[in-house]
Amino acid sequence: MKLFSTLLLLGLSAATVRSDVKLPAFFADDMVIQRNKPIPIYGTAKPGTTVTVAFADQTATGVSDQTGNWKVTLAPLPASNEPREMTVTGKAKQLVLKNILVGDIWLASGQSNMAMQVHEVFNAKQELEDANYPNIRFFQVKLGISSTPQTKANGSWKTCTPTNARNFSAAAYFFAREIAPKYNIPIGIINSSVGSSAAESWVPMDVLRANPDFPQPLPQLKPEEYPDLKTYNEVRMKNYNDGIYKDPGIKPECLEWAKPDFDDSDWKTMEVPASIKQRGVNIDGTVWFRATADLPKECAGKQGSLNLSFVQQRSIAYVNGVELGRKSNDGRDWVPHNYTIPKGILKEGANTIAVRITVEIGHGGFYPPYPRPLTLACGKHHVLLPKTWKYQVEAGRQPQKLERELPNCYGLPGGHFNDMINPYIQSPLAGFLWYQGESNAGRCAQHDKLFPALINSWRKLWNDDTLPFYFVQLPNYQNRQAAANEHGGWALFRESQEKTLANVPNTGMAITIDIGEHNNVHPRNKQDVGKRLALWAIRDIYGDKNIPVCGLIFKNATVEGNKIRVSFNYAYEGLKCDDDQIKGFAIAAEDRKFVWANAKIDGLDVIVWADEIQQPKFVRYAWANNPECNLKNSANLPAGSFRTDK
């Protein structure tokens, strides 16, 4: 299949041509050049201009063509931590790029869990203090979307310092940190990831059109209507803003509702967390909530904190009548709404908490997606706020539908590939890192074909069918299941991801079913995510061929009387369980009615049985969104979910 007949070979359009020699944003101070591969350097100049590039005792000369594009190629170089300069000389101008290293470049992509930044992870303060690695560099690609393949690079290089690392992709940073210091090889990360983006937005349109599982014609931005992301978002936001509830501001008399002595005896009650609409308040508008929490004498007048978990959509928080702050979603729903309480506000005994929440459209309130305990804290005292709050409506209207629904641009097929991947296909890579799936978890059968198509198309565009592609399997998430027959959608998606590991060469999968958070779709342990991705690279690229790379993956199951013997790949030196008993197995007879099962380790296998199933036929493990499971291999890497009742 012919990919992208419209792709430009040389990466910059004639519209960008100027008389002086110019380079794309990708070629800049602090960059990393891919080791052990030919080094293409390209840019623009006035047609017919002779351009000379000098780097690392090499010189190459080229001439810009009729459209103003030029390109030269330097010979491959070994890895080097020595900062070097590159000069690019045209007819009247010389560009000097400084502090360039030669190492490995990894393209990191996906949705919000790849975009999640270092300052948002567990132990972020210490991680950032330690983030001083001169041979780790990040090129952050700017958010973009386009209906046609673009060639202009948009982004900038940053060296890893405590200040710069704050906004690095956490998963990619912890991957790089496992490699660069230990193997003394510079690591460059191209971070091209977008929260909420669907997998199809990262796949070339030609590939999608050839996939019968996608509806045809494919939805896309219409260039005549939306020439770029900025224009599209302007139209989309106007549509949104025209339809949402507009908060007119606090009514003067309602300011009394925040005060401790206000009489709220006639207010109704609501259990939280929940959307106000889920609790029967079917409006777009503003609702006040009130609750009290007792503190001991030693907290009086001291500094404290109010932790409200996740509040949607706009909120103002008060303690004892004093406003603490105002927050809105701004697209970061997973950041808890925590407030510092200044000295002089808290008192002994009952403290009044009031929260004014405005729901502009859809769901809002003390609303999951990721509920955590609501607390009032002072020093060592952490008081859980009540589950039942008083509430009163300040103002509102009946919910309205938007007149013109426009799709989330982050799911538009090919859109992110065109703007955020295509400009970099001329730059050699060591491989790819991928963390995505939440936006596709409801379309597993489609993903079975889509994900391999993405991998193969990227490799083809980089002219290397062997480029490593390492990805993260979705973690545990949501509430624990009670019945063995429950069937989590994420388990199906994990199965789809495992199919890609089995069927697409040179791929690696990080199993993370043990490090998710039931109440947070963006789990904060990105350290282990990066480590587990790095295990594959360390084995495949950096020379440690004997290192364990993966958790247990189902191999086969054999019925032995009233028991089932399960065997695994990646067992290494054996299986282990840190608890008294193995959890997560279920078995069923021909009727497929699963029951929880006993399990014990037998060498490199697990024997599974249940007294009520005398003729077992099928077995499952960790088959749920958020399973209770604890089986590991000798390297302490978890077993992935599986089923035999397909």
XYZ file of C-alpha atoms in Angstrom:
646
model
C 0.000 0.000 0.000
C 1.271 3.412 -0.853
C 1.399 5.728 2.156
C 0.739 9.392 1.728
C 1.398 10.202 -1.862
C 1.191 13.827 -0.758
C 4.015 13.624 1.770
C 6.797 16.039 1.010
C 10.216 14.423 1.029
C 12.036 17.379 2.432
C 9.920 18.556 5.317
C 9.292 22.272 4.664
C 6.994 23.954 2.154
C 8.034 26.574 -0.341
C 5.885 29.100 1.492
C 8.472 29.184 4.281
C 11.402 29.994 2.016
C 13.432 33.102 2.827
C 16.663 34.376 1.364
C 18.648 33.355 4.446
C 19.284 29.748 5.347
C 16.751 28.436 7.875
C 16.288 25.281 9.948
C 13.186 23.621 11.349
C 12.566 24.018 15.086
C 13.758 20.444 15.588
C 17.346 21.517 14.807
C 18.274 23.719 17.742
C 20.511 24.144 20.754
C 20.404 21.235 23.237
C 19.176 18.717 20.671
C 20.071 15.035 20.508
C 21.158 13.424 17.238
C 20.410 9.735 16.708
C 23.545 7.614 16.979
C 24.687 4.908 14.550
C 22.432 6.071 11.709
C 22.897 8.491 8.794
C 22.227 12.036 9.991
C 19.908 14.071 7.739
C 20.065 17.846 8.160
C 17.556 19.877 6.172
C 15.972 23.287 5.896
C 15.186 26.111 3.488
C 17.026 28.860 1.654
C 16.679 30.895 -1.493
C 16.509 28.505 -4.486
C 19.985 27.670 -5.742
C 21.732 28.528 -2.471
C 24.730 26.421 -1.522
C 24.426 25.257 2.096
C 27.271 23.725 4.099
C 26.771 21.801 7.338
C 29.692 21.080 9.665
C 29.459 18.822 12.709
C 31.786 16.458 14.576
C 34.666 16.754 12.084
C 32.326 16.195 9.143
C 31.282 18.593 6.419
C 28.493 18.154 3.878
C 27.298 20.537 1.181
C 24.006 20.738 -0.677
C 22.074 23.135 -2.891
C 18.488 24.252 -2.287
C 16.069 23.153 -4.997
C 13.477 25.193 -6.909
C 11.124 25.238 -3.917
C 13.901 26.353 -1.589
C 14.340 23.035 0.204
C 17.794 21.615 0.853
C 19.078 18.494 2.571
C 22.465 17.003 3.391
C 23.356 13.770 5.144
C 26.235 13.229 7.547
C 27.768 9.837 8.273
C 26.606 7.917 11.365
C 28.251 8.729 14.690
C 28.612 6.753 17.926
C 27.004 7.936 21.145
C 28.737 10.890 22.757
C 28.083 12.960 25.885
C 30.469 15.620 24.613
C 28.536 18.840 23.878
C 29.331 19.889 20.307
C 28.445 22.680 17.920
C 26.954 22.458 14.458
C 27.302 25.211 11.887
C 24.949 25.661 8.948
C 26.253 28.171 6.431
C 24.361 29.727 3.551
C 25.219 32.525 1.179
C 25.005 35.367 3.681
C 24.256 33.751 7.021
C 25.706 31.148 9.358
C 23.642 29.381 12.026
C 25.413 27.920 15.064
C 23.689 25.228 17.133
C 25.245 24.557 20.540
C 25.307 21.824 23.171
C 24.385 18.964 20.820
C 24.736 15.363 22.009
C 24.655 12.102 20.057
C 22.560 9.298 21.510
C 19.148 7.683 21.110
C 15.906 9.463 20.257
C 12.600 7.926 21.341
C 9.248 9.190 20.119
C 6.763 9.119 23.018
C 3.095 9.386 22.102
C -0.427 8.589 23.228
C -3.009 10.317 25.373
C -3.114 11.864 28.838
C -1.162 9.194 30.708
C 1.782 9.813 28.390
C 1.187 13.560 28.555
C 1.000 13.501 32.383
C 3.883 15.556 33.723
C 6.530 14.876 36.341
C 5.112 17.418 38.790
C 1.896 15.352 38.958
C 3.396 12.027 40.066
C 3.966 10.434 43.465
C 6.861 12.040 45.345
C 7.023 14.814 42.753
C 8.939 17.261 44.947
C 11.855 14.888 45.489
C 11.777 13.627 41.915
C 12.143 17.164 40.604
C 14.923 18.029 43.032
C 16.831 15.025 41.687
C 16.081 15.695 38.007
C 19.514 16.917 36.997
C 20.587 14.827 34.010
C 22.435 16.827 31.333
C 22.318 13.897 28.905
C 18.510 13.636 28.950
C 16.787 16.050 26.567
C 13.106 16.545 25.672
C 11.599 17.975 22.507
C 8.037 18.963 23.429
C 5.787 18.982 20.371
C 3.132 21.673 20.504
C -0.496 20.593 20.397
C -1.752 20.532 16.832
C -4.234 18.929 14.490
C -4.619 19.107 10.738
C -6.674 17.578 7.957
C -3.563 17.209 5.765
C 0.017 16.076 6.508
C 2.139 18.978 7.745
C 5.902 19.343 7.503
C 6.652 22.186 9.921
C 8.032 21.112 13.299
C 6.491 22.961 16.234
C 8.262 22.554 19.543
C 11.510 23.100 21.406
C 14.348 21.187 23.055
C 14.939 21.339 26.816
C 17.790 19.881 28.855
C 16.782 17.914 31.946
C 17.031 20.218 34.960
C 14.795 20.405 38.044
C 13.018 23.371 36.483
C 12.591 21.966 32.980
C 11.670 18.447 34.091
C 8.522 19.704 35.785
C 6.649 19.631 32.476
C 8.283 16.562 30.937
C 6.182 13.507 30.181
C 6.571 11.531 33.404
C 6.429 8.070 31.828
C 8.996 9.042 29.189
C 11.229 10.801 31.716
C 11.396 7.791 34.025
C 12.118 5.617 30.977
C 15.028 7.870 30.013
C 16.293 7.994 33.592
C 16.656 4.211 33.637
C 18.969 4.335 30.619
C 20.966 7.546 30.212
C 22.913 7.524 33.525
C 23.493 3.762 33.646
C 24.571 3.231 30.042
C 26.125 6.669 29.533
C 24.108 7.190 26.370
C 22.273 10.488 25.828
C 18.524 10.058 25.504
C 16.336 12.441 23.558
C 12.559 12.212 23.886
C 10.181 13.639 21.303
C 7.015 14.008 23.370
C 4.053 14.101 21.011
C 1.065 13.207 23.183
C -2.406 14.680 23.687
C -4.884 14.065 26.483
C -8.135 12.369 25.392
C -6.731 11.563 21.953
C -7.993 8.403 20.282
C -5.634 5.972 18.570
C -7.105 6.718 15.153
C -6.037 10.360 15.476
C -2.409 9.140 15.351
C -2.778 6.946 12.249
C -2.185 8.153 8.663
C -5.431 8.717 6.770
C -4.375 6.390 3.940
C -4.064 3.571 6.456
C -7.444 4.323 7.995
C -9.150 4.423 4.612
C -7.810 0.951 3.901
C -9.209 -0.399 7.183
C -12.752 -1.761 6.647
C -13.440 -1.574 10.385
C -13.604 2.195 10.170
C -16.753 3.871 8.845
C -16.270 5.489 5.473
C -15.999 8.296 4.655
C -13.865 9.148 7.653
C -14.849 12.244 9.622
C -12.253 14.949 9.311
C -11.704 18.659 9.496
C -12.878 20.446 6.371
C -10.021 22.700 5.240
C -12.417 25.236 3.746
C -14.303 25.443 7.043
C -11.567 24.739 9.623
C -8.092 25.300 8.156
C -6.337 24.547 11.439
C -6.812 23.562 15.059
C -7.073 27.160 16.222
C -9.952 27.907 13.846
C -11.722 24.655 14.666
C -11.457 25.251 18.390
C -12.683 28.825 18.010
C -15.837 27.575 16.288
C -16.231 24.711 18.750
C -15.775 26.974 21.771
C -18.208 29.565 20.389
C -20.754 26.806 19.990
C -20.030 25.667 23.540
C -20.039 29.135 25.078
C -23.287 30.058 23.341
C -24.989 27.055 24.940
C -23.644 26.887 28.484
C -25.074 28.405 31.631
C -23.507 31.776 32.437
C -22.959 32.434 36.120
C -24.185 35.997 36.829
C -22.146 36.104 40.027
C -22.948 35.632 43.684
C -26.169 37.204 44.829
C -25.304 39.534 47.731
C -27.711 37.811 50.097
C -26.131 34.441 49.299
C -22.794 35.484 50.779
C -24.426 34.798 54.137
C -24.612 31.112 53.161
C -20.870 30.733 53.719
C -20.943 31.977 57.324
C -20.897 29.660 60.343
C -23.952 31.245 61.987
C -26.198 30.935 58.927
C -29.320 28.855 59.602
C -29.419 26.066 56.996
C -32.041 23.980 58.782
C -34.452 24.204 55.841
C -31.841 23.121 53.265
C -32.101 19.704 51.671
C -29.388 17.051 51.992
C -27.269 15.261 49.388
C -24.784 12.418 49.619
C -21.436 13.073 47.968
C -19.487 12.361 45.855
C -21.995 12.533 43.032
C -23.152 14.692 40.175
C -25.939 17.009 41.277
C -27.994 15.662 38.367
C -27.471 12.123 39.642
C -28.953 13.294 42.949
C -32.039 14.790 41.328
C -31.017 18.440 40.957
C -31.600 18.544 37.209
C -30.345 22.022 36.368
C -27.474 23.890 34.843
C -26.712 26.506 37.463
C -25.226 27.219 40.877
C -25.646 25.123 44.014
C -24.245 25.804 47.485
C -23.090 22.996 49.780
C -22.468 23.197 53.527
C -20.971 20.802 56.077
C -19.158 20.987 59.407
C -16.126 19.240 60.862
C -14.810 19.297 64.428
C -11.198 20.085 65.257
C -9.411 19.917 68.632
C -8.272 22.930 70.612
C -4.679 22.792 69.350
C -5.887 23.551 65.802
C -7.472 26.879 66.717
C -5.880 29.647 64.674
C -3.382 27.305 63.041
C -2.754 26.860 59.330
C -4.623 23.936 57.799
C -5.847 22.483 54.540
C -9.164 21.686 52.891
C -9.101 18.775 50.475
C -12.203 18.523 48.283
C -11.055 15.738 45.954
C -12.406 16.486 42.460
C -14.983 19.225 41.970
C -16.669 19.893 38.658
C -17.146 22.385 37.100
C -16.523 25.802 38.737
C -16.235 26.205 42.474
C -15.538 28.653 45.302
C -14.485 27.222 48.673
C -14.995 28.797 52.108
C -14.092 27.863 55.669
C -15.856 29.701 58.480
C -17.056 32.356 56.038
C -13.613 33.125 54.582
C -13.060 32.475 50.888
C -10.079 30.189 50.254
C -10.011 30.255 46.474
C -11.731 29.555 43.182
C -11.133 26.708 40.763
C -12.395 25.472 37.420
C -11.848 22.333 35.393
C -9.551 23.812 32.734
C -9.190 20.315 31.281
C -7.289 18.922 34.300
C -10.096 17.071 36.089
C -7.689 14.681 37.773
C -5.962 17.401 39.810
C -7.520 17.426 43.319
C -9.062 20.667 44.548
C -6.915 21.288 47.613
C -6.752 24.599 49.486
C -4.442 26.016 52.130
C -6.291 27.537 55.089
C -4.381 30.580 56.398
C -3.751 31.100 60.078
C -6.557 32.627 62.114
C -9.503 30.880 60.414
C -9.782 27.443 62.024
C -11.291 27.158 65.503
C -11.864 24.598 68.205
C -14.997 22.535 67.682
C -17.243 22.900 64.651
C -15.767 24.476 61.513
C -18.116 25.324 58.656
C -17.158 24.384 55.109
C -19.135 25.927 52.264
C -18.614 25.276 48.562
C -20.366 27.163 45.783
C -20.424 24.985 42.643
C -21.525 26.174 39.220
C -22.507 23.558 36.651
C -22.354 25.117 33.194
C -23.411 22.046 31.224
C -23.541 18.299 31.776
C -22.455 16.807 35.082
C -20.958 18.730 37.968
C -20.640 18.740 41.726
C -18.462 16.693 44.080
C -18.399 14.413 41.140
C -16.229 11.418 40.341
C -14.495 10.436 37.864
C -11.930 9.838 40.611
C -13.383 10.311 44.115
C -11.051 10.532 47.082
C -11.820 11.304 50.737
C -12.829 14.877 51.506
C -10.874 16.105 54.516
C -10.215 19.062 56.781
C -6.678 18.887 58.134
C -4.505 20.680 60.659
C -1.108 19.318 61.586
C -1.467 15.652 62.481
C -5.264 15.897 62.594
C -7.115 14.775 59.463
C -10.892 14.837 59.793
C -13.072 13.137 57.200
C -15.839 15.425 56.003
C -19.342 13.949 56.167
C -20.815 12.065 53.229
C -24.096 13.954 53.620
C -24.044 17.706 52.975
C -26.726 20.382 53.105
C -27.412 22.061 49.768
C -29.411 24.914 48.281
C -29.847 26.125 44.707
C -28.830 29.743 44.188
C -29.831 30.038 40.521
C -30.265 27.830 37.479
C -32.210 26.742 34.439
C -33.285 23.543 32.766
C -30.366 21.759 31.030
C -29.968 22.774 27.395
C -28.494 20.957 24.416
C -25.947 22.668 22.224
C -27.429 23.827 18.941
C -24.574 22.445 16.884
C -22.557 19.544 18.240
C -18.981 19.397 16.989
C -16.857 16.319 17.714
C -13.937 16.362 20.105
C -11.105 17.312 17.789
C -8.726 15.028 19.679
C -10.439 11.995 18.178
C -10.501 13.122 14.568
C -8.913 10.388 12.408
C -5.412 11.248 11.249
C -5.536 14.717 12.793
C -2.703 14.437 15.304
C -0.606 12.277 13.022
C -0.734 14.978 10.351
C 0.428 17.782 12.636
C 2.414 16.110 15.418
C 4.041 13.029 13.852
C 4.493 13.654 10.121
C 6.920 16.618 10.560
C 9.433 14.281 12.235
C 9.495 11.296 9.891
C 12.829 12.380 8.400
C 14.538 12.292 11.790
C 16.024 8.871 12.674
C 14.823 7.251 15.892
C 15.802 4.493 18.292
C 12.152 3.525 18.722
C 8.680 4.418 19.984
C 6.981 4.628 23.399
C 3.174 4.494 23.590
C 0.640 4.910 26.399
C -2.898 5.099 25.067
C -6.135 3.171 25.147
C -8.599 4.785 27.504
C -10.323 6.548 24.588
C -10.526 3.302 22.593
C -11.378 0.876 25.397
C -14.964 0.516 24.212
C -13.892 -0.561 20.710
C -11.676 -3.577 21.352
C -12.397 -5.497 18.143
C -11.541 -2.416 16.118
C -8.382 -1.889 18.161
C -7.235 -5.429 17.304
C -6.506 -4.181 13.780
C -6.043 -0.476 14.408
C -3.108 -0.738 16.810
C -0.951 -3.010 14.601
C -1.812 -0.743 11.666
C -0.529 2.269 13.615
C 2.721 0.511 14.509
C 3.371 -0.799 11.011
C 2.551 2.529 9.352
C 4.934 4.451 11.588
C 7.716 1.960 10.956
C 7.104 2.204 7.233
C 7.277 5.986 7.287
C 10.600 5.783 9.139
C 11.790 3.171 6.621
C 12.599 0.642 9.327
C 10.317 -2.337 9.941
C 12.356 -3.329 12.998
C 12.050 -0.136 15.058
C 11.134 -1.147 18.626
C 7.648 -0.180 19.757
C 7.073 -0.415 23.513
C 3.639 0.265 24.973
C 1.796 0.309 28.292
C -1.062 -2.083 28.951
C -3.973 -0.355 30.684
C -3.790 -0.551 34.497
C -6.420 -1.468 37.063
C -9.159 1.146 37.412
C -12.640 1.691 38.910
C -14.360 -0.253 41.698
C -13.481 -3.832 42.623
C -15.733 -6.501 41.198
C -17.808 -8.641 43.559
C -18.881 -11.526 41.327
C -16.578 -13.775 39.327
C -18.837 -13.439 36.281
C -18.469 -9.673 36.019
C -16.833 -8.669 32.788
C -14.732 -5.512 32.742
C -14.360 -3.670 29.449
C -10.746 -2.839 30.231
C -9.970 -6.550 30.535
C -11.068 -6.949 26.923
C -8.873 -4.028 25.928
C -5.872 -5.473 27.756
C -6.478 -8.649 25.771
C -6.407 -6.613 22.564
C -3.111 -5.047 23.584
C -1.652 -8.465 24.381
C -2.605 -9.663 20.888
C -0.396 -6.937 19.459
C 2.492 -8.048 21.661
C 2.060 -11.609 20.390
C 1.546 -10.812 16.713
C 3.673 -7.748 15.905
C 7.464 -8.299 16.022
C 9.793 -6.055 18.014
C 7.108 -4.876 20.399
C 7.204 -4.839 24.185
C 4.406 -4.385 26.715
C 4.572 -3.013 30.261
C 1.928 -4.733 32.409
C 0.632 -2.235 34.994
C -2.360 -4.051 36.475
C -0.824 -3.679 39.947
C -0.024 0.049 39.969
C -3.264 1.728 38.911
C -5.651 3.649 41.166
C -9.303 2.663 41.412
C -10.373 6.306 41.650
C -7.948 7.903 39.220
C -7.727 7.195 35.504
C -4.338 8.951 35.628
C -2.417 6.869 38.191
C 0.434 8.768 39.768
C 2.990 5.950 39.828
C 4.697 6.728 36.558
C 8.071 5.678 37.969
C 7.283 1.984 37.540
C 5.679 2.637 34.166
C 8.931 4.132 32.904
C 11.000 1.350 34.466
C 8.913 -1.396 32.898
C 9.099 0.200 29.466
C 12.850 0.573 29.903
C 13.307 -3.137 30.662
C 12.490 -3.973 27.045
C 14.906 -1.369 25.711
C 17.656 -2.478 28.083
C 17.358 -6.046 26.815
C 16.863 -5.273 23.127
C 19.158 -2.280 22.636
C 21.436 -1.635 25.592
C 22.980 -5.078 25.899
C 21.584 -6.779 28.995
C 20.141 -9.814 27.228
C 19.302 -11.685 30.434
C 17.245 -9.012 32.163
C 13.580 -9.926 32.854
C 11.426 -7.691 30.686
C 7.794 -8.590 31.309
C 5.286 -9.897 33.798
C 3.593 -13.254 33.405
C 1.604 -13.757 30.217
C -0.749 -16.685 29.747
C 0.690 -19.573 27.725
C -1.796 -22.459 27.980
C -4.240 -24.236 30.273
C -4.753 -27.983 30.692
C -7.633 -29.679 32.504
C -6.410 -32.266 35.011
C -9.436 -33.959 36.588
C -11.298 -31.345 38.632
C -8.436 -28.853 38.358
C -6.866 -26.700 35.657
C -3.112 -26.301 35.235
C -2.085 -22.874 33.907
C 1.319 -22.213 32.333
C 2.907 -18.833 31.619
C 5.483 -17.150 29.472
C 8.031 -14.876 31.182
C 8.096 -16.978 34.362
C 11.917 -16.713 34.524
C 13.044 -18.377 37.774
C 9.541 -19.085 39.013
C 6.255 -17.726 40.316
C 5.513 -15.973 43.592
C 2.731 -14.493 45.662
C 3.426 -12.155 48.565
C 0.125 -12.956 50.312
C -1.166 -16.089 52.017
C -3.176 -17.075 48.976
C -3.275 -16.320 45.269
C -6.175 -14.064 44.329
C -7.817 -13.333 41.008
C -8.518 -16.765 39.502
C -12.002 -17.944 38.511
C -13.109 -21.145 36.776
C -16.253 -22.390 35.073
C -17.718 -25.539 33.612
C -19.279 -25.795 30.151
C -22.040 -23.373 31.240
C -19.461 -20.548 31.633
C -20.805 -19.588 35.063
C -17.603 -18.539 36.755
C -16.880 -18.862 40.454
C -13.902 -17.689 42.456
C -11.241 -20.362 42.586
C -8.429 -21.585 44.770
C -4.938 -21.508 43.311
C -1.501 -22.758 44.253
C 1.918 -22.536 42.659
C 3.331 -25.784 41.276
C 6.798 -25.167 39.862
C 6.373 -22.814 36.898
C 2.606 -23.409 36.758
C -0.472 -22.586 38.808
C -3.080 -25.214 39.743
C -6.619 -23.780 39.908
C -9.757 -25.405 41.332
C -13.084 -24.772 43.063
C -14.980 -27.379 45.067
C -18.291 -26.521 43.393
C -16.875 -27.061 39.877
C -16.091 -30.751 39.378
C -15.728 -30.607 35.589
C -13.898 -27.341 34.919
C -13.375 -26.192 31.366
C -12.534 -22.468 31.442
C -10.247 -20.313 33.567
C -9.820 -16.572 33.983
C -7.355 -14.425 35.852
C -7.719 -10.739 36.762
C -10.604 -10.474 34.329
C -12.099 -7.135 35.411
C -11.539 -3.403 35.216
C -9.936 -3.419 38.660
C -9.228 -7.006 39.674
C -7.890 -8.237 42.980
C -4.800 -10.113 41.819
C -1.371 -10.816 43.257
C 0.512 -13.362 41.144
C 4.028 -12.341 40.062
C 7.122 -13.795 38.470
C 10.540 -14.051 40.083
C 11.353 -10.505 38.923
C 8.384 -9.150 40.910
C 6.541 -8.262 37.698
C 2.783 -8.929 37.756
C 0.794 -11.463 35.789
C -1.452 -9.980 33.137
C -5.160 -10.715 32.860
C -6.377 -13.530 30.605
C -9.327 -15.802 29.839
C -9.757 -19.100 28.013
C -13.513 -18.725 27.346
C -13.165 -16.725 24.132
